């Protein structure tokens, strides 16, 4: 019983850490985007995106969201695994 | 893999909680559509006060809305407001109409007016004209407004900005040329008309300025000869600031000659003003026109109709080959530039230094760790965002006045293709992830397993197998 409760608590903490990392990764992506594209490069890409039949900014926003979700999931998975018990037998 | 299923189950349960943590304002507030098409107006009438109608709003009555003028430096606060005249309602269309009354105190940062909600029968509106109240004078200073904010209010968060209306957007129509009227009933010496010159050129000292147009005078509908007096155009330029005192040395007057004619019982007056600018104006800052008259102001309403017919020729003199009307109608312009209407106002032109401040502020804003909705990019796929892209830097490099570039494809095509492409791409990315996870879990209990790389080697749970 205690084991189960501890397991649930650990998963909850890991999920919270994943959420935090997701926000942090989104912020870093936003900073990188601002640094790289808030200039003439961004405007040229904006002109090129006007030639496309879809809204490239929205598509890249969705891709960025999926990448940040995957990254935060992998980080939390790593944390989970590092805190897991491993029993080795000789 | 059991632990993975547990994690995914927990995430699925907690998913709605992340959405609930989103801040209330500007998260799902996509339901407010401000009618950006000017209200249809008849050809030669204009009344004060004028209306801006916000149509297609979705909200639950009763609700109070607030409007605030936006100064170009956005330094206004919300600590003052006054009640507007509420409109009665016959519910045919959701929305409300805000009445800008020129008799109100025109304090620039205190233009926050509380409007009672109303369901408005738009067909019952009089034929008001959507004007451009972008110049105001108060306390001997001029302020040029860039637009207005629409707020609502709730007890938890106070005032919430829902949308912004740029005055420059109001005049982007498909009509050629753009037309608008300046709507105020004025005592001319106190509420001047304002026009902005969005030219890229500098009005040099000594250059000629020619302004022509026509206006309509209410009141006497019988004899045009009763109108006399002198008329002039007062030109005010903001040499280095958006504010300038009334008695600034950068204002000068050019005199007008005019002609009155009677049409359908209404007197119309055409004017032709010519003068020379004694100052050099950098037109990155607003240069405004004020129409002044020495006629009595109490009885009549003045306005400048067809302001798009103003011809600003700062380099050449307008010549006219038509000798029948004294040169007021259908002039031919030898060279120079005809400005139909200042429809390409770009507020960035007025404050070149603001752009760098916005850049650093946007960097700082990225580290605002308020927990907004992390799934907003998914919702943005289905919204009709501003499709046109702003290219002020490229426009400056190419010496072009067009700072906006619009897509080749129409909105209907983009609204369908965008979510399809985006969701397909996201599914593809997640497919690779699942494939990788599956490969790594297949070699989970093998020492030195090749699947999954380093993650496969380090994620041993339970007993290790004997070394190979």
mmCIF file of C-alpha atoms in Angstrom, chain B residues 197 202-211 235 252 254 272-279 311-318 334 336-337:
data_model
loop_
_atom_site.group_PDB
_atom_site.id
_atom_site.type_symbol
_atom_site.label_atom_id
_atom_site.label_comp_id
_atom_site.label_asym_id
_atom_site.label_seq_id
_atom_site.Cartn_x
_atom_site.Cartn_y
_atom_site.Cartn_z
ATOM 1 C CA UNK B 197 0.404 62.822 -44.027
ATOM 2 C CA UNK B 202 10.259 65.491 -46.188
ATOM 3 C CA UNK B 203 8.314 68.668 -46.602
ATOM 4 C CA UNK B 204 11.151 71.071 -47.072
ATOM 5 C CA UNK B 205 11.089 74.682 -46.220
ATOM 6 C CA UNK B 206 10.022 76.659 -49.224
ATOM 7 C CA UNK B 207 8.048 73.874 -50.843
ATOM 8 C CA UNK B 208 4.529 74.585 -51.948
ATOM 9 C CA UNK B 209 1.620 72.931 -50.281
ATOM 10 C CA UNK B 210 -1.676 72.787 -52.072
ATOM 11 C CA UNK B 211 -4.805 71.490 -50.473
ATOM 12 C CA UNK B 235 -0.695 73.128 -40.856
ATOM 13 C CA UNK B 252 1.662 78.082 -40.250
ATOM 14 C CA UNK B 254 -2.128 78.838 -45.873
ATOM 15 C CA UNK B 272 -8.530 75.630 -52.746
ATOM 16 C CA UNK B 273 -5.649 76.471 -50.496
ATOM 17 C CA UNK B 274 -2.161 77.233 -51.571
ATOM 18 C CA UNK B 275 0.828 78.245 -49.585
ATOM 19 C CA UNK B 276 4.446 77.694 -48.891
ATOM 20 C CA UNK B 277 5.852 75.862 -45.965
ATOM 21 C CA UNK B 278 8.329 77.938 -44.073
ATOM 22 C CA UNK B 279 9.527 74.917 -42.117
ATOM 23 C CA UNK B 311 -3.994 66.822 -53.117
ATOM 24 C CA UNK B 312 -0.782 67.406 -51.351
ATOM 25 C CA UNK B 313 1.829 68.514 -53.722
ATOM 26 C CA UNK B 314 4.888 69.581 -51.930
ATOM 27 C CA UNK B 315 7.083 69.744 -54.949
ATOM 28 C CA UNK B 316 5.103 71.048 -57.825
ATOM 29 C CA UNK B 317 2.325 73.435 -58.427
ATOM 30 C CA UNK B 318 -1.005 72.144 -59.513
ATOM 31 C CA UNK B 334 2.073 68.337 -63.174
ATOM 32 C CA UNK B 336 4.121 65.726 -57.643
ATOM 33 C CA UNK B 337 2.272 63.236 -55.574
#
